Coordinates of C-alpha atoms in Angstrom, one line a residue:
M161 CA 72.7 124.4 39.5
T162 CA 71.9 128.1 40.3
A163 CA 74.6 130.7 42.0
N164 CA 74.6 129.3 45.7
R165 CA 73.2 126.4 45.8
L166 CA 72.7 122.6 44.3
S167 CA 69.6 122.3 41.6
L168 CA 66.9 119.4 42.7
R169 CA 68.4 117.6 40.0
Q170 CA 72.1 117.6 41.1
K171 CA 71.1 116.4 44.6
R172 CA 69.3 113.7 43.7
S173 CA 72.5 112.8 42.0
L174 CA 74.4 113.2 45.0
Y175 CA 72.2 110.8 46.8
R176 CA 72.3 108.2 44.0
D177 CA 76.1 108.8 42.8
G178 CA 77.8 109.7 45.6
C179 CA 79.2 112.9 43.9
V180 CA 78.4 115.2 41.3
V181 CA 80.2 117.7 39.0
L182 CA 79.9 121.8 39.0
P183 CA 80.8 122.9 35.5
G184 CA 82.2 125.7 35.4
V185 CA 81.7 126.8 39.0
I186 CA 85.6 128.8 39.2
D187 CA 85.8 131.8 37.1
P188 CA 88.2 131.1 34.1
D189 CA 90.7 134.1 35.4
R190 CA 91.2 132.3 39.4
V191 CA 92.3 129.1 37.4
A192 CA 94.5 130.3 35.4
A193 CA 96.4 132.6 38.5
A194 CA 95.9 129.7 40.3
R195 CA 97.4 126.9 37.4
R196 CA 100.6 129.7 36.9
L197 CA 101.0 129.5 40.7
I198 CA 101.4 125.8 40.2
L199 CA 103.7 125.6 37.0
E200 CA 105.8 128.3 38.4
R201 CA 106.2 126.8 41.8
L202 CA 106.6 123.1 39.8
G203 CA 109.5 124.6 37.7
R204 CA 111.6 126.1 40.5
S205 CA 111.3 122.9 42.6
R206 CA 113.4 121.3 39.4
T207 CA 115.7 124.7 39.3
P208 CA 119.1 123.3 41.6
A209 CA 120.1 127.2 42.4
S210 CA 116.5 128.1 43.0
K211 CA 115.9 125.2 46.0
D212 CA 116.6 127.3 49.1
T213 CA 114.3 130.2 47.9
T214 CA 111.2 127.6 47.3
E215 CA 111.4 125.9 50.7
R216 CA 111.3 129.5 51.7
E217 CA 108.3 130.0 50.1
P218 CA 104.1 129.4 51.9
R219 CA 103.2 125.4 50.1
P220 CA 100.6 125.6 47.5
G221 CA 98.4 124.7 49.6
Q222 CA 98.4 127.3 51.9
S223 CA 98.1 129.8 49.6
P224 CA 95.7 132.4 49.8
L225 CA 95.2 132.0 46.2
M226 CA 94.2 128.3 46.0
L227 CA 92.4 128.5 49.5
G228 CA 90.6 131.3 47.2
L229 CA 89.0 128.7 45.0
F230 CA 86.9 127.7 47.3
N231 CA 86.6 130.7 50.6
D232 CA 86.0 133.1 47.9
T233 CA 83.6 131.2 45.0
P234 CA 80.2 129.9 44.6
L235 CA 81.8 127.0 46.3
R236 CA 81.6 127.6 49.4
T237 CA 78.0 128.8 50.0
I238 CA 76.7 126.0 47.8
L239 CA 78.1 123.7 50.5
E240 CA 76.7 125.7 53.0
E241 CA 73.4 125.4 52.0
A242 CA 74.2 121.8 51.8
L243 CA 76.2 121.5 55.0
G244 CA 75.1 124.3 57.2
P245 CA 78.1 126.7 58.2
V246 CA 81.5 126.1 57.4
H247 CA 84.9 126.7 58.5
A248 CA 86.7 129.2 55.8
Q249 CA 89.4 126.4 54.6
R250 CA 93.2 126.8 55.6
G251 CA 94.3 124.1 53.7
C252 CA 94.0 122.1 50.7
Q253 CA 96.0 119.5 48.7
V254 CA 97.1 120.5 45.6
A255 CA 97.5 117.1 43.6
T256 CA 99.8 117.1 40.3
R257 CA 100.8 114.7 38.1
L258 CA 103.0 114.8 35.1
P259 CA 102.6 111.9 32.0
S260 CA 103.6 108.7 32.4
A261 CA 103.5 105.0 31.1
P262 CA 103.0 102.4 32.9
S263 CA 105.2 101.6 36.0
E264 CA 106.6 99.2 37.8
H265 CA 105.9 101.5 40.9
V266 CA 103.9 99.2 43.5
N267 CA 100.8 101.3 44.8
E268 CA 99.2 101.2 47.7
A269 CA 97.5 97.7 47.0
G270 CA 100.6 96.3 46.9
Y271 CA 100.1 95.9 42.8
R272 CA 102.6 97.4 40.2
D273 CA 101.1 100.7 38.7
A274 CA 101.2 98.6 35.1
D275 CA 99.3 95.7 36.5
T276 CA 96.3 97.4 37.6
P277 CA 93.7 97.9 35.7
F278 CA 91.8 101.3 34.6
L279 CA 94.6 103.4 34.3
G280 CA 96.0 102.1 37.6
W281 CA 93.0 103.3 39.6
H282 CA 93.6 101.8 43.3
G283 CA 90.3 103.3 45.0
H284 CA 90.4 104.0 48.8
L285 CA 88.7 105.9 51.6
D286 CA 90.3 109.0 53.4
G287 CA 91.6 109.1 56.2
L288 CA 93.5 105.5 57.0
W289 CA 96.6 105.1 58.1
N290 CA 98.9 103.9 55.0
G291 CA 102.3 103.2 56.2
A292 CA 104.6 105.0 58.2
T293 CA 107.5 104.3 54.8
R294 CA 107.5 104.6 51.4
I295 CA 105.2 101.3 50.3
H296 CA 106.9 98.0 50.0
Q297 CA 108.1 97.9 46.6
H298 CA 110.0 94.3 45.9
T299 CA 107.7 91.8 44.8
D300 CA 110.3 89.4 44.9
R301 CA 110.4 89.4 49.1
S302 CA 108.9 90.2 51.8
M303 CA 109.8 92.9 54.0
T304 CA 112.4 92.6 56.4
R305 CA 112.1 92.9 59.6
V306 CA 113.5 96.5 60.4
E307 CA 111.6 97.3 57.5
A308 CA 108.1 96.0 58.7
E309 CA 109.3 97.6 62.2
A310 CA 109.3 101.4 60.6
W311 CA 106.7 100.9 57.8
N312 CA 104.1 99.4 61.3
R313 CA 104.7 103.1 62.7
E314 CA 102.3 105.9 63.6
P315 CA 101.4 108.4 62.5
S316 CA 101.5 107.4 58.5
T317 CA 102.7 109.3 56.2
N318 CA 99.1 110.6 55.7
G319 CA 98.8 111.7 59.4
C320 CA 96.5 109.0 60.3
L321 CA 96.9 106.6 62.6
M322 CA 95.9 102.9 62.9
A323 CA 93.3 103.1 65.9
H324 CA 91.1 105.2 68.1
P325 CA 89.7 102.6 70.3
D326 CA 88.3 105.8 72.7
L327 CA 85.7 106.1 69.6
G328 CA 86.2 102.8 68.7
T329 CA 87.2 103.9 64.8
N330 CA 90.0 103.0 62.8
I331 CA 89.1 105.4 60.2
T332 CA 89.0 109.3 60.5
S333 CA 86.5 111.2 58.3
F334 CA 84.8 114.5 57.1
A335 CA 81.6 114.9 54.9
A336 CA 82.6 116.4 51.7
L337 CA 86.0 115.9 49.3
V338 CA 85.4 118.5 46.7
A339 CA 87.8 118.8 43.7
V340 CA 88.7 121.4 41.7
S341 CA 90.1 120.6 38.3
L342 CA 92.7 123.3 37.1
S343 CA 93.7 121.3 33.8
D344 CA 92.0 119.7 30.8
Q345 CA 90.3 116.7 32.1
T346 CA 87.5 116.3 30.0
A347 CA 89.0 112.8 28.2
E348 CA 90.2 109.4 29.9
G349 CA 94.2 109.7 30.1
A350 CA 94.3 113.0 31.9
G351 CA 95.2 111.7 35.3
N352 CA 90.9 111.8 36.1
L353 CA 89.7 111.4 39.4
G354 CA 88.1 107.5 38.9
V355 CA 85.3 107.3 41.6
L356 CA 83.2 103.7 42.6
K357 CA 79.9 105.4 41.8
R358 CA 77.2 104.3 44.0
A359 CA 79.2 102.7 46.7
H360 CA 78.2 104.6 49.1
H361 CA 75.3 102.8 49.8
E362 CA 77.4 99.9 50.6
I363 CA 80.0 101.2 52.6
E364 CA 77.3 102.9 54.8
R365 CA 75.9 99.5 55.5
F366 CA 78.8 97.6 55.7
F367 CA 79.8 100.3 58.3
R368 CA 76.4 99.8 60.4
Y369 CA 77.1 96.2 60.2
Q370 CA 81.2 96.7 61.7
R371 CA 79.0 98.7 64.3
D372 CA 76.3 95.6 65.2
A373 CA 78.9 93.4 65.0
G374 CA 80.5 95.5 67.7
G375 CA 83.4 96.8 66.5
P376 CA 85.6 98.6 65.5
L377 CA 84.6 100.2 62.4
G378 CA 87.3 100.8 59.5
P379 CA 90.8 97.9 59.0
D380 CA 90.9 95.5 61.6
G381 CA 87.3 95.6 62.6
P382 CA 84.7 92.9 61.3
N383 CA 85.5 91.2 58.2
W384 CA 88.0 94.1 56.9
K385 CA 91.4 92.9 57.4
R386 CA 93.4 95.9 56.5
I387 CA 96.8 94.1 55.2
D388 CA 96.2 91.8 52.1
H389 CA 99.1 89.6 52.6
D390 CA 98.0 88.2 49.0
A391 CA 99.3 91.2 47.2
P392 CA 102.2 90.7 45.1
N393 CA 104.3 93.0 47.5
G394 CA 102.7 90.8 50.3
C395 CA 101.8 93.7 52.7
G396 CA 99.1 95.6 50.2
L397 CA 96.6 97.8 51.5
R398 CA 92.9 96.7 52.0
H399 CA 91.7 100.6 52.2
Y400 CA 87.7 99.4 51.2
P401 CA 86.4 96.4 52.4
D402 CA 86.3 92.9 50.2
A403 CA 82.5 93.0 50.6
V404 CA 82.0 96.3 48.8
R405 CA 84.9 95.1 45.9
A406 CA 82.8 92.4 45.1
A407 CA 79.3 93.8 45.2
F408 CA 80.4 95.6 41.9
A409 CA 81.8 92.7 39.9
K410 CA 80.2 93.7 36.9
G411 CA 82.1 95.4 34.6
A412 CA 85.3 94.8 36.6
A413 CA 88.8 93.3 35.4
K414 CA 90.6 91.1 37.1
T415 CA 94.7 90.6 37.6
P416 CA 95.8 87.2 36.8
D417 CA 95.8 86.2 40.4
G418 CA 92.0 86.5 41.0
K419 CA 91.7 89.8 42.3
L420 CA 88.7 92.3 41.6
W421 CA 89.2 95.5 40.4
P422 CA 85.8 97.1 39.8
R423 CA 85.6 99.7 37.2
P424 CA 85.4 103.1 38.6
T425 CA 83.5 106.0 36.5
L426 CA 86.4 108.7 35.6
L427 CA 85.2 112.1 36.1
R428 CA 85.6 114.4 33.2
L429 CA 86.1 117.9 34.4
A430 CA 86.8 121.3 32.3
P431 CA 89.1 123.8 33.8
G432 CA 87.0 125.3 36.4
D433 CA 85.1 122.3 37.4
A434 CA 84.6 121.1 40.5
A435 CA 83.1 117.7 42.1
I436 CA 81.5 117.0 45.2
V437 CA 82.6 113.7 46.1
L438 CA 81.1 112.0 50.3
H439 CA 83.4 110.5 51.7
A440 CA 81.4 107.0 51.9
V441 CA 82.8 107.0 48.0
P442 CA 85.9 105.1 47.1
H443 CA 88.4 107.2 45.0
S444 CA 91.6 107.6 43.6
A445 CA 93.4 108.9 40.5
T446 CA 94.6 107.8 37.5
R447 CA 97.5 107.7 35.2
V448 CA 97.8 110.4 33.0
T449 CA 98.8 109.6 28.9
R450 CA 98.2 112.4 27.7
N451 CA 100.7 115.2 26.8
E452 CA 99.9 117.8 29.6
P453 CA 100.0 117.7 33.2
R454 CA 97.0 116.6 35.7
L455 CA 96.6 120.0 38.1
M456 CA 93.5 119.3 40.5
V457 CA 92.8 120.6 44.2
F458 CA 91.3 119.5 47.2
F459 CA 89.6 120.6 49.7
R460 CA 87.7 118.3 52.5
V461 CA 84.9 120.2 54.3
T462 CA 83.3 118.7 57.6
P463 CA 80.7 121.3 59.0
L464 CA 80.7 122.9 62.2
A465 CA 77.6 121.3 63.4
R466 CA 80.2 118.1 63.8
P467 CA 80.4 117.7 67.8
E468 CA 84.4 119.1 68.5
R469 CA 84.9 115.3 70.2
N470 CA 84.0 114.0 66.7
R471 CA 85.9 116.6 64.7
L472 CA 87.9 114.2 63.0
V473 CA 86.6 110.7 64.3
Y474 CA 82.6 110.5 64.0
P475 CA 81.4 107.2 64.0
E476 CA 78.0 107.9 63.7
A477 CA 78.3 109.9 60.3
L478 CA 80.2 107.0 58.8
C479 CA 77.1 105.0 59.5
D480 CA 74.5 107.4 58.6
I481 CA 76.2 109.4 56.0
W482 CA 73.4 112.2 55.8
Q483 CA 73.4 112.6 58.6
E484 CA 75.7 116.2 58.5
W485 CA 73.4 117.1 55.3
P486 CA 70.3 119.1 56.1
G487 CA 70.1 120.3 53.1
M488 CA 69.4 117.1 51.7
A489 CA 67.3 116.3 54.1
A490 CA 64.0 116.5 51.6
V491 CA 65.8 114.4 48.7
V492 CA 67.2 111.6 51.0
A493 CA 63.5 111.5 53.1
E494 CA 62.2 111.3 48.9
E495 CA 64.6 108.6 47.9
R496 CA 65.0 106.3 50.6
E497 CA 61.3 106.1 50.9
R498 CA 61.4 105.5 46.8
D499 CA 64.1 102.6 47.5
A500 CA 62.2 101.1 50.2
S501 CA 58.6 101.0 48.2
S502 CA 60.6 99.2 44.9
I503 CA 61.4 96.3 47.7
P504 CA 59.3 93.5 47.0

């Protein structure tokens, strides 16, 4: 990688795997300052006497210091070479995970953390409705009517709607998830971001299948039931299609009920490393089994060239995942030609 663009090798990796790691792209002083802001805020939030002060402070995800990890570093230039011009980021997700043992907590897939393979990895695509209340935590009974009514409201806790009927799509999307590591994640058990490498090819094919079948694209569209009533809590969420899950059976684990859990690749990031992950790649954090907390910052990036009507909902880009990547055009054409020539 040069100072302001992905190398040819990295672009080929991004095409093939759906993600690429950028070593040391954030300088140590920025990393240290961002870590300190998170840890100070984390400490104050646990001190009752400082609660009122903490609530008056800007959210860390809106801090100029955090936003500067993208806006004022090579990350923005790198993304703009690949995507074209992008807005300066005005918000980010500060994702902190503390060390923990396998727990009874039921995740969005409807399974207990302790029962979920690969350090609790339950991959998802961003932009999907995830319930308007906390996920149902009981595996010994169904939701009551009142609980179900509350859970099924819109928007969900992440701000998403179930459907966008005017656009024939049940998922919002961006182009690139950009992860910046502020903690040592060079070994497994550090809360590593897990990605289902190469699944973006399957996801793209699946969205095209849904489009050709009449749509809508996403959950509750063709061959993608949103709710998994067979999950232990009776209302797990399918955050990517079962057909894609089945395509990654090799190396997968199974829970006693026969559920298939594809093996993710856990990204090993040092402080100051970043990763670019396509929206079409299922991803999830994993459990922290080591002694230090996992500190990560996420930016969700969309090019300015996207039509204004489709800023959040863009079915065309779901069915052609490279449509918004002009800086990847030559590599995509080359790789697609190679893929086509390898078919008997």
